[in-house]
Short mmCIF file of C-alpha atoms in Angstrom, two decimals:
data_model
loop_
_atom_site.label_atom_id
_atom_site.label_comp_id
_atom_site.label_asym_id
_atom_site.label_seq_id
_atom_site.Cartn_x
_atom_site.Cartn_y
_atom_site.Cartn_z
CA UNK A 1 18.66 -24.63 2.61
CA UNK A 2 18.18 -22.99 -0.89
CA UNK A 3 15.32 -20.32 -1.56
CA UNK A 4 13.29 -22.39 -3.39
CA UNK A 5 13.62 -25.02 -0.68
CA UNK A 6 12.53 -23.09 1.53
CA UNK A 7 9.71 -21.89 0.13
CA UNK A 8 8.31 -25.16 -0.67
CA UNK A 9 8.79 -26.42 3.45
CA UNK A 10 7.44 -23.64 4.22
CA UNK A 11 4.34 -24.11 1.98
CA UNK A 12 4.47 -27.77 3.34
CA UNK A 13 3.03 -27.14 6.52
CA UNK A 14 -0.24 -27.62 7.59
CA UNK A 15 -2.45 -24.28 7.43
CA UNK A 16 -4.88 -24.65 10.12
CA UNK A 17 -5.36 -26.95 13.78
CA UNK A 18 -8.16 -28.41 14.93
CA UNK A 19 -6.78 -26.45 18.87
CA UNK A 20 -5.97 -23.26 17.67
CA UNK A 21 -3.91 -20.99 20.19
CA UNK A 22 -1.03 -19.41 20.79
CA UNK A 23 1.10 -22.65 22.94
CA UNK A 24 3.31 -23.46 19.80
CA UNK A 25 4.05 -20.45 19.40
CA UNK A 26 4.74 -19.18 22.99
CA UNK A 27 6.81 -22.95 22.66
CA UNK A 28 8.94 -21.40 19.51
CA UNK A 29 9.55 -17.66 21.02
CA UNK A 30 11.00 -19.42 24.40
CA UNK A 31 13.03 -21.46 22.16
CA UNK A 32 14.30 -18.52 20.53
CA UNK A 33 15.37 -16.21 23.68
CA UNK A 34 11.97 -13.73 22.87
CA UNK A 35 12.61 -11.72 19.67
CA UNK A 36 9.39 -10.45 19.81
CA UNK A 37 10.97 -8.77 22.79
CA UNK A 38 13.06 -7.29 21.40
CA UNK A 39 11.46 -4.71 19.50
CA UNK A 40 8.68 -1.76 19.50
CA UNK A 41 5.52 -2.76 17.37
CA UNK A 42 2.02 -1.51 16.38
CA UNK A 43 -0.05 -4.37 15.92
CA UNK A 44 -2.79 -4.50 12.99
CA UNK A 45 -6.18 -6.40 13.46
CA UNK A 46 -9.19 -5.55 11.40
CA UNK A 47 -11.51 -7.72 8.47
CA UNK A 48 -11.01 -4.94 5.67
CA UNK A 49 -8.04 -2.44 5.99
CA UNK A 50 -5.29 -3.31 7.41
CA UNK A 51 -2.37 -3.20 4.56
CA UNK A 52 -3.31 -0.11 3.96
CA UNK A 53 -3.85 1.57 7.33
CA UNK A 54 -0.38 -0.54 7.86
CA UNK A 55 1.05 1.25 4.89
CA UNK A 56 0.13 4.18 5.51
CA UNK A 57 1.81 4.54 9.26
CA UNK A 58 4.61 3.00 7.07
CA UNK A 59 5.14 5.96 4.97
CA UNK A 60 4.06 8.46 8.00
CA UNK A 61 6.93 6.71 10.82
CA UNK A 62 9.30 7.10 7.59
CA UNK A 63 8.79 10.34 7.20
CA UNK A 64 10.44 11.56 10.88
CA UNK A 65 13.78 9.54 9.44
CA UNK A 66 12.70 6.22 10.57
CA UNK A 67 13.11 2.39 9.43
CA UNK A 68 10.22 0.66 9.58
CA UNK A 69 9.69 -3.40 9.33
CA UNK A 70 6.28 -4.29 7.98
CA UNK A 71 4.70 -8.21 8.58
CA UNK A 72 1.88 -8.82 5.68
CA UNK A 73 -0.52 -10.98 4.61
CA UNK A 74 -1.40 -12.43 1.86
CA UNK A 75 1.73 -11.54 -0.67
CA UNK A 76 0.67 -9.84 -3.34
CA UNK A 77 3.68 -10.98 -6.25
CA UNK A 78 6.65 -12.33 -3.98
CA UNK A 79 6.75 -14.79 -1.03
CA UNK A 80 9.20 -12.02 0.47
CA UNK A 81 7.04 -9.10 0.37
CA UNK A 82 5.27 -10.25 4.07
CA UNK A 83 8.26 -9.41 5.38
CA UNK A 84 9.65 -5.65 4.39
CA UNK A 85 12.19 -3.52 6.15
CA UNK A 86 11.25 0.01 4.37
CA UNK A 87 9.04 -1.89 1.74
CA UNK A 88 11.89 -3.84 0.47
CA UNK A 89 10.74 -7.18 0.71
CA UNK A 90 13.45 -9.58 2.48
CA UNK A 91 16.60 -11.40 0.40
CA UNK A 92 15.44 -14.56 -0.94
CA UNK A 93 18.98 -16.28 0.74
CA UNK A 94 18.11 -14.33 4.38
CA UNK A 95 15.13 -15.34 4.20
CA UNK A 96 16.16 -18.92 3.76
CA UNK A 97 18.91 -18.70 6.25
CA UNK A 98 15.65 -18.08 9.03
CA UNK A 99 14.12 -21.01 7.58
CA UNK A 100 16.70 -23.18 8.42
CA UNK A 101 16.84 -21.74 11.98
CA UNK A 102 13.03 -22.16 11.96
CA UNK A 103 13.20 -25.99 11.08
CA UNK A 104 14.38 -27.75 13.60
CA UNK A 105 12.56 -26.00 16.25
CA UNK A 106 10.06 -27.33 14.25
CA UNK A 107 10.93 -30.82 13.80
CA UNK A 108 11.05 -31.01 17.49
CA UNK A 109 8.59 -29.18 18.27
CA UNK A 110 5.89 -31.50 16.74
CA UNK A 111 7.15 -34.33 18.92
CA UNK A 112 5.53 -32.71 21.48
CA UNK A 113 2.20 -33.01 22.26
CA UNK A 114 1.40 -29.83 20.92
CA UNK A 115 2.22 -31.26 17.66
CA UNK A 116 3.74 -29.00 14.71
CA UNK A 117 3.56 -25.40 13.82
CA UNK A 118 1.37 -23.97 11.40
CA UNK A 119 2.04 -22.27 7.97
CA UNK A 120 1.36 -19.09 9.14
CA UNK A 121 2.96 -20.02 12.80
CA UNK A 122 6.51 -21.01 11.13
CA UNK A 123 6.07 -17.70 8.63
CA UNK A 124 5.82 -15.02 11.97
CA UNK A 125 8.62 -16.85 13.60
CA UNK A 126 10.74 -16.51 11.02
CA UNK A 127 9.66 -12.58 11.03
CA UNK A 128 10.50 -11.85 14.56
CA UNK A 129 13.63 -13.17 14.36
CA UNK A 130 14.33 -11.11 10.86
CA UNK A 131 12.83 -8.06 13.18
CA UNK A 132 14.82 -8.44 16.59
CA UNK A 133 18.22 -8.09 14.46
CA UNK A 134 17.39 -5.62 11.96
CA UNK A 135 18.33 -2.26 13.68
CA UNK A 136 14.50 -1.03 13.28
CA UNK A 137 13.14 1.70 15.29
CA UNK A 138 9.20 0.02 14.37
CA UNK A 139 7.76 -3.44 13.14
CA UNK A 140 3.73 -2.84 12.23
CA UNK A 141 2.35 -5.58 11.99
CA UNK A 142 -0.64 -7.01 10.92
CA UNK A 143 -2.24 -10.12 12.34
CA UNK A 144 -3.55 -12.64 9.57
CA UNK A 145 -6.57 -13.97 10.65
CA UNK A 146 -8.50 -12.89 13.89
CA UNK A 147 -6.52 -12.11 16.26
CA UNK A 148 -7.48 -14.14 20.01
CA UNK A 149 -5.66 -17.15 18.16
CA UNK A 150 -3.57 -15.83 15.39
CA UNK A 151 0.32 -16.22 15.92
CA UNK A 152 1.01 -12.88 15.58
CA UNK A 153 -0.94 -12.21 19.06
CA UNK A 154 2.73 -13.29 21.22
CA UNK A 155 3.88 -9.47 20.76
CA UNK A 156 3.31 -6.89 23.41
CA UNK A 157 2.79 -3.55 20.74
CA UNK A 158 3.39 -0.24 22.45
CA UNK A 159 -0.20 0.32 20.58
CA UNK A 160 -2.74 -1.44 19.15
CA UNK A 161 -5.55 -0.79 16.09
CA UNK A 162 -8.41 -2.58 14.91
CA UNK A 163 -9.19 -0.92 11.51
CA UNK A 164 -13.51 -1.64 11.25
CA UNK A 165 -15.00 -5.68 11.63
CA UNK A 166 -16.60 -7.46 8.48
CA UNK A 167 -18.44 -10.85 7.81
CA UNK A 168 -15.29 -12.38 6.96
CA UNK A 169 -13.85 -15.56 8.24
CA UNK A 170 -17.18 -16.69 9.90
CA UNK A 171 -16.20 -20.16 9.97
CA UNK A 172 -13.77 -19.39 12.03
CA UNK A 173 -14.35 -15.98 13.77
CA UNK A 174 -17.89 -16.20 14.67
CA UNK A 175 -21.30 -15.67 12.67
CA UNK A 176 -22.55 -11.93 14.48
CA UNK A 177 -20.23 -9.25 15.17
CA UNK A 178 -19.95 -9.78 18.24
CA UNK A 179 -18.52 -12.92 17.76
CA UNK A 180 -15.88 -11.04 15.92
CA UNK A 181 -15.05 -8.52 16.82
CA UNK A 182 -14.73 -9.96 20.04
CA UNK A 183 -12.25 -12.12 18.48
CA UNK A 184 -10.08 -9.38 17.32
CA UNK A 185 -9.96 -7.18 20.60
CA UNK A 186 -8.11 -10.07 21.39
CA UNK A 187 -5.37 -8.42 20.22
CA UNK A 188 -5.87 -5.98 22.97
CA UNK A 189 -2.92 -5.71 26.00
CA UNK A 190 -2.88 -4.66 29.35
CA UNK A 191 -2.87 -0.75 29.77
CA UNK A 192 -2.21 -0.34 25.72
CA UNK A 193 -3.79 2.53 23.94
CA UNK A 194 -6.45 1.24 20.89
CA UNK A 195 -7.36 3.36 18.35
CA UNK A 196 -9.87 1.98 16.04
CA UNK A 197 -12.19 2.56 13.63
CA UNK A 198 -15.24 0.04 13.92
CA UNK A 199 -18.92 0.96 13.29
CA UNK A 200 -21.47 -1.18 14.74
CA UNK A 201 -22.18 0.13 18.15
CA UNK A 202 -22.76 -4.18 19.12
CA UNK A 203 -18.79 -4.51 17.97
CA UNK A 204 -17.76 -1.06 19.51
CA UNK A 205 -19.26 -2.14 23.14
CA UNK A 206 -16.92 -5.32 22.66
CA UNK A 207 -13.79 -3.66 22.16
CA UNK A 208 -14.63 -0.38 24.93
CA UNK A 209 -15.58 -4.26 27.24
CA UNK A 210 -12.30 -5.16 27.34
CA UNK A 211 -10.04 -2.15 26.99
CA UNK A 212 -11.69 -1.31 29.89
CA UNK A 213 -10.55 -4.24 31.27
CA UNK A 214 -7.02 -4.36 30.87
CA UNK A 215 -6.84 -0.35 31.48
CA UNK A 216 -6.33 0.44 27.84
CA UNK A 217 -7.70 4.10 26.79
CA UNK A 218 -9.53 3.87 23.67
CA UNK A 219 -8.78 6.61 20.58
CA UNK A 220 -11.93 6.39 18.35
CA UNK A 221 -13.30 7.69 15.41
CA UNK A 222 -16.06 9.62 15.31
CA UNK A 223 -15.64 10.11 19.30
CA UNK A 224 -11.99 11.50 19.98
CA UNK A 225 -10.77 11.80 16.28
CA UNK A 226 -12.84 12.70 12.76
CA UNK A 227 -11.73 12.45 9.41
CA UNK A 228 -14.24 14.65 6.22
CA UNK A 229 -13.84 13.53 2.85
CA UNK A 230 -14.01 16.25 0.82
CA UNK A 231 -13.98 15.37 -2.85
CA UNK A 232 -12.31 12.55 -5.29
CA UNK A 233 -10.79 13.69 -8.54
CA UNK A 234 -7.77 12.46 -10.00
CA UNK A 235 -4.99 13.04 -7.73
CA UNK A 236 -6.92 11.21 -5.20
CA UNK A 237 -8.24 11.73 -2.05
CA UNK A 238 -8.96 15.24 0.04
CA UNK A 239 -9.85 15.23 3.33
CA UNK A 240 -9.54 16.65 6.62
CA UNK A 241 -8.65 14.71 9.86
CA UNK A 242 -8.87 16.49 13.44
CA UNK A 243 -8.25 15.40 17.11
CA UNK A 244 -9.42 17.35 20.29
CA UNK A 245 -4.97 19.28 20.14
CA UNK A 246 -4.63 18.88 15.92
CA UNK A 247 -6.75 20.31 13.59
CA UNK A 248 -4.50 20.31 10.16
CA UNK A 249 -4.94 21.64 7.17
CA UNK A 250 -6.72 19.14 4.25
CA UNK A 251 -3.78 15.85 2.85
CA UNK A 252 -4.52 14.23 -0.45
CA UNK A 253 -4.53 10.42 -0.56
CA UNK A 254 -3.10 8.89 -3.29
CA UNK A 255 -5.09 5.81 -2.51
CA UNK A 256 -8.21 6.01 -4.18
CA UNK A 257 -11.89 5.43 -2.63
CA UNK A 258 -13.61 7.04 0.24
CA UNK A 259 -13.13 3.84 2.70
CA UNK A 260 -9.05 4.91 2.05
CA UNK A 261 -9.64 8.52 3.49
CA UNK A 262 -10.55 6.22 6.83
CA UNK A 263 -7.21 3.99 7.11
CA UNK A 264 -5.12 7.49 7.10
CA UNK A 265 -6.91 9.31 9.43
CA UNK A 266 -6.90 5.23 11.66
CA UNK A 267 -2.67 6.03 10.41
CA UNK A 268 -2.74 9.57 11.51
CA UNK A 269 -4.24 9.11 14.94
CA UNK A 270 -1.64 6.07 15.55
CA UNK A 271 1.77 8.31 15.03
CA UNK A 272 -0.09 11.16 17.21
CA UNK A 273 -0.61 8.78 20.10
CA UNK A 274 3.01 7.45 19.68
CA UNK A 275 3.32 11.17 20.43
CA UNK A 276 1.29 11.75 23.10
CA UNK A 277 3.65 8.34 24.34
CA UNK A 278 7.12 10.16 23.70
CA UNK A 279 7.67 8.93 19.94
CA UNK A 280 9.62 12.39 18.32
CA UNK A 281 7.24 12.99 15.64
CA UNK A 282 7.01 16.13 12.62
CA UNK A 283 3.07 16.58 12.69
CA UNK A 284 4.15 18.82 10.02
CA UNK A 285 5.46 15.61 7.92
CA UNK A 286 2.25 13.90 8.23
CA UNK A 287 1.44 15.58 4.94
CA UNK A 288 3.94 13.87 3.06
CA UNK A 289 4.10 10.10 4.57
CA UNK A 290 -0.15 10.19 3.09
CA UNK A 291 0.67 11.40 -0.25
CA UNK A 292 3.26 8.72 -0.60
CA UNK A 293 1.99 5.95 0.40
CA UNK A 294 1.41 3.02 -2.39
CA UNK A 295 -0.37 0.02 -2.04
CA UNK A 296 -0.80 -2.48 -4.51
CA UNK A 297 -3.80 -4.69 -5.88
CA UNK A 298 -5.76 -1.76 -3.51
CA UNK A 299 -7.88 -0.26 -6.97
CA UNK A 300 -4.32 0.18 -8.58
CA UNK A 301 -4.42 0.98 -12.10
CA UNK A 302 -2.33 -0.96 -14.16
CA UNK A 303 -2.74 -0.20 -17.53
CA UNK A 304 -3.77 3.10 -18.87
CA UNK A 305 -5.72 1.98 -22.54
CA UNK A 306 -7.75 0.16 -21.91
CA UNK A 307 -7.65 1.97 -18.18
CA UNK A 308 -7.42 -1.40 -16.31
CA UNK A 309 -7.73 -0.98 -12.44
CA UNK A 310 -7.32 -3.98 -10.24
CA UNK A 311 -8.35 -3.86 -6.37
CA UNK A 312 -8.82 -6.93 -3.91
CA UNK A 313 -11.94 -7.03 -2.79
CA UNK A 314 -12.71 -10.14 -1.25
CA UNK A 315 -15.36 -9.59 0.96
CA UNK A 316 -19.34 -8.18 1.04
CA UNK A 317 -17.37 -4.91 3.15
CA UNK A 318 -14.60 -4.82 0.46
CA UNK A 319 -16.61 -4.85 -2.76
CA UNK A 320 -19.04 -2.10 -0.86
CA UNK A 321 -15.98 -0.14 -0.88
CA UNK A 322 -14.39 -1.00 -4.21
CA UNK A 323 -18.40 -0.17 -6.06
CA UNK A 324 -18.33 3.58 -3.97
CA UNK A 325 -14.97 4.40 -5.52
CA UNK A 326 -16.35 3.80 -8.67
CA UNK A 327 -19.54 5.64 -8.31
CA UNK A 328 -17.43 8.62 -7.57
CA UNK A 329 -14.16 8.45 -10.66
CA UNK A 330 -15.84 6.72 -12.75
CA UNK A 331 -19.78 7.48 -13.37
CA UNK A 332 -20.73 7.58 -16.52
CA UNK A 333 -17.84 5.35 -17.53
CA UNK A 334 -19.07 1.86 -19.74
CA UNK A 335 -17.38 -0.75 -16.53
CA UNK A 336 -16.51 -5.00 -17.80
CA UNK A 337 -15.74 -6.90 -14.76
CA UNK A 338 -13.33 -9.77 -14.77
CA UNK A 339 -14.26 -11.27 -11.80
CA UNK A 340 -12.87 -14.11 -9.85
CA UNK A 341 -13.59 -16.00 -6.65
CA UNK A 342 -13.04 -18.82 -4.07
CA UNK A 343 -15.81 -21.12 -2.53
CA UNK A 344 -16.23 -20.09 0.67
CA UNK A 345 -17.15 -16.22 -0.03
CA UNK A 346 -20.67 -14.65 -0.20
CA UNK A 347 -20.28 -14.27 -4.27
CA UNK A 348 -23.95 -14.17 -4.60
CA UNK A 349 -24.32 -11.47 -2.40
CA UNK A 350 -20.66 -9.70 -3.94
CA UNK A 351 -21.91 -10.40 -7.19
CA UNK A 352 -24.80 -8.11 -6.04
CA UNK A 353 -22.99 -5.50 -5.23
CA UNK A 354 -21.28 -5.10 -8.68
CA UNK A 355 -24.01 -6.33 -10.76
CA UNK A 356 -25.13 -1.93 -10.01
CA UNK A 357 -21.92 -0.24 -11.52
CA UNK A 358 -21.08 -3.09 -14.01
CA UNK A 359 -22.23 -2.98 -17.64
CA UNK A 360 -20.87 -6.23 -18.66
CA UNK A 361 -18.92 -9.63 -17.32
CA UNK A 362 -16.72 -12.18 -17.56
CA UNK A 363 -16.38 -14.41 -14.79
CA UNK A 364 -13.52 -16.84 -14.79
CA UNK A 365 -10.81 -19.39 -12.62
CA UNK A 366 -7.43 -19.04 -11.43
CA UNK A 367 -5.24 -21.86 -10.32
CA UNK A 368 -5.73 -22.26 -6.45
CA UNK A 369 -7.66 -24.92 -4.78
CA UNK A 370 -10.37 -23.75 -3.30
CA UNK A 371 -10.91 -21.58 -6.72
CA UNK A 372 -14.72 -21.83 -8.47
CA UNK A 373 -14.69 -21.99 -11.64
CA UNK A 374 -16.02 -19.93 -14.42
CA UNK A 375 -19.42 -21.35 -15.43
CA UNK A 376 -20.30 -21.72 -11.57
CA UNK A 377 -19.84 -17.81 -11.06
CA UNK A 378 -21.40 -17.43 -13.74
CA UNK A 379 -24.36 -19.37 -12.81
CA UNK A 380 -24.66 -17.07 -9.17
CA UNK A 381 -24.26 -13.65 -11.53
CA UNK A 382 -26.92 -11.24 -11.63
CA UNK A 383 -25.10 -9.34 -14.08
CA UNK A 384 -27.76 -9.50 -17.40
CA UNK A 385 -24.72 -9.46 -19.84
CA UNK A 386 -22.60 -12.68 -18.67
CA UNK A 387 -19.60 -14.23 -20.30
CA UNK A 388 -17.25 -17.76 -18.75
CA UNK A 389 -14.32 -18.42 -20.15
CA UNK A 390 -12.18 -20.84 -17.41
CA UNK A 391 -8.70 -19.24 -19.16
CA UNK A 392 -8.06 -15.51 -16.96
CA UNK A 393 -6.20 -14.86 -19.46
CA UNK A 394 -8.32 -15.87 -22.09
CA UNK A 395 -10.52 -13.64 -20.97
CA UNK A 396 -8.51 -10.17 -20.00
CA UNK A 397 -7.97 -10.24 -23.34
CA UNK A 398 -12.12 -10.13 -24.81
CA UNK A 399 -12.76 -7.64 -21.64
CA UNK A 400 -10.39 -5.31 -23.08
CA UNK A 401 -11.85 -5.08 -26.43
CA UNK A 402 -15.21 -4.91 -25.14
CA UNK A 403 -14.17 -1.94 -22.45
CA UNK A 404 -13.03 -0.07 -25.80
CA UNK A 405 -11.19 3.79 -25.46
CA UNK A 406 -13.35 5.23 -22.91
CA UNK A 407 -14.39 2.71 -20.71
CA UNK A 408 -12.78 0.82 -17.60
CA UNK A 409 -12.01 -2.14 -17.48
CA UNK A 410 -12.44 -3.76 -13.67
CA UNK A 411 -10.84 -6.42 -12.23
CA UNK A 412 -11.67 -7.68 -8.32
CA UNK A 413 -11.99 -10.74 -6.39
CA UNK A 414 -9.92 -13.43 -4.60
CA UNK A 415 -6.54 -11.44 -3.47
CA UNK A 416 -4.60 -14.30 -4.64
CA UNK A 417 -6.60 -14.02 -8.50
CA UNK A 418 -5.18 -10.49 -8.23
CA UNK A 419 -1.45 -11.44 -7.57
CA UNK A 420 -1.37 -13.76 -10.39
CA UNK A 421 -3.27 -10.82 -12.50
CA UNK A 422 -0.51 -8.22 -11.22
CA UNK A 423 2.01 -10.39 -12.24
CA UNK A 424 0.07 -11.39 -15.49
CA UNK A 425 -0.02 -7.79 -16.95
CA UNK A 426 3.60 -6.93 -15.73
CA UNK A 427 5.18 -10.27 -18.06
CA UNK A 428 2.96 -8.29 -20.43
CA UNK A 429 3.57 -4.80 -21.04
CA UNK A 430 2.53 -4.60 -24.27
CA UNK A 431 -0.86 -6.49 -23.85
#
């Protein structure tokens, strides 16, 4: 099987099943001799911040001299990014070989009452195989959607992390904070510690009750560890982390936005819990780990003139964090927006949030099954000066002229959109 064939086969699988659950994953793991049990994992769930928290923790562990696998979604530039080791995506030929090994199982499973596995289940099985056969100190794994029925939840990790709870994927996870928290808390395992930055009292109660029933200790931001954001600058965010036994000097993160300070704190506390569990962790290396962390499409600068920022703010909480970051770093600047989103997102609410920082907006679209058209988005936009241009490349070129030399071009919306935009800038460096 060639790489292109492997990718086509993976993407041709069903996206969702009418009956969610872990039975198909358990069946495949059994047939593959349980690769998920052959490495030490940290499991991360949450509405926002999973990727950034994962990246902070990866860099902290790598600074310790450890080799770290990561499983993330969605990808930004190339599918292979989803399965990586020390920041290096899996090679094409290795991915194709893994697909060739999993495909017969998929076809066999299809003949059972469970039915064939979904696309994400296939990818997860491939990742488990890959990590089980690599020589790794840790694997940090993001859930794809929710937690309780997420295909990654076949893991028994050494640590569970729940970043936050917000209003996303409500058609799948539930309509209330309690219901969504219940799905995320589904990753909590018996006697496995939990680190969380969940703020809502009702969500905290759900997580605390689940942890108590599992006899799992909870480390909660604001109670068991703290973070104070000191200031925002061109260098990034300066903050102070502390817990009961550790009070270091301030750290600086190049990941911009006050919300990234919380993600960094989650990663540091996760390292602290691993240290408590007996992992050899040198606290003095946290500073380098935090300072070296990058994560694409999170308030990422892709061009200097005009200053162009891309950000995958694809839900209300992400948009709120983006708006706060713009205010802190570019207050008083002219902001021109290029925006595209999917039809199942609360577009009106998100554009209303962006209205407070945007002077002019271009609504556009991109090649994706559920992408709204530019003119449809324009009808939702409360931004006084809104223009619809269906081709996002033309929208970006026009916005680049409008923003002038001193302004900021802000491109945001769907992560799938931002993925295409990032490739566009890489292929057109001289624009």
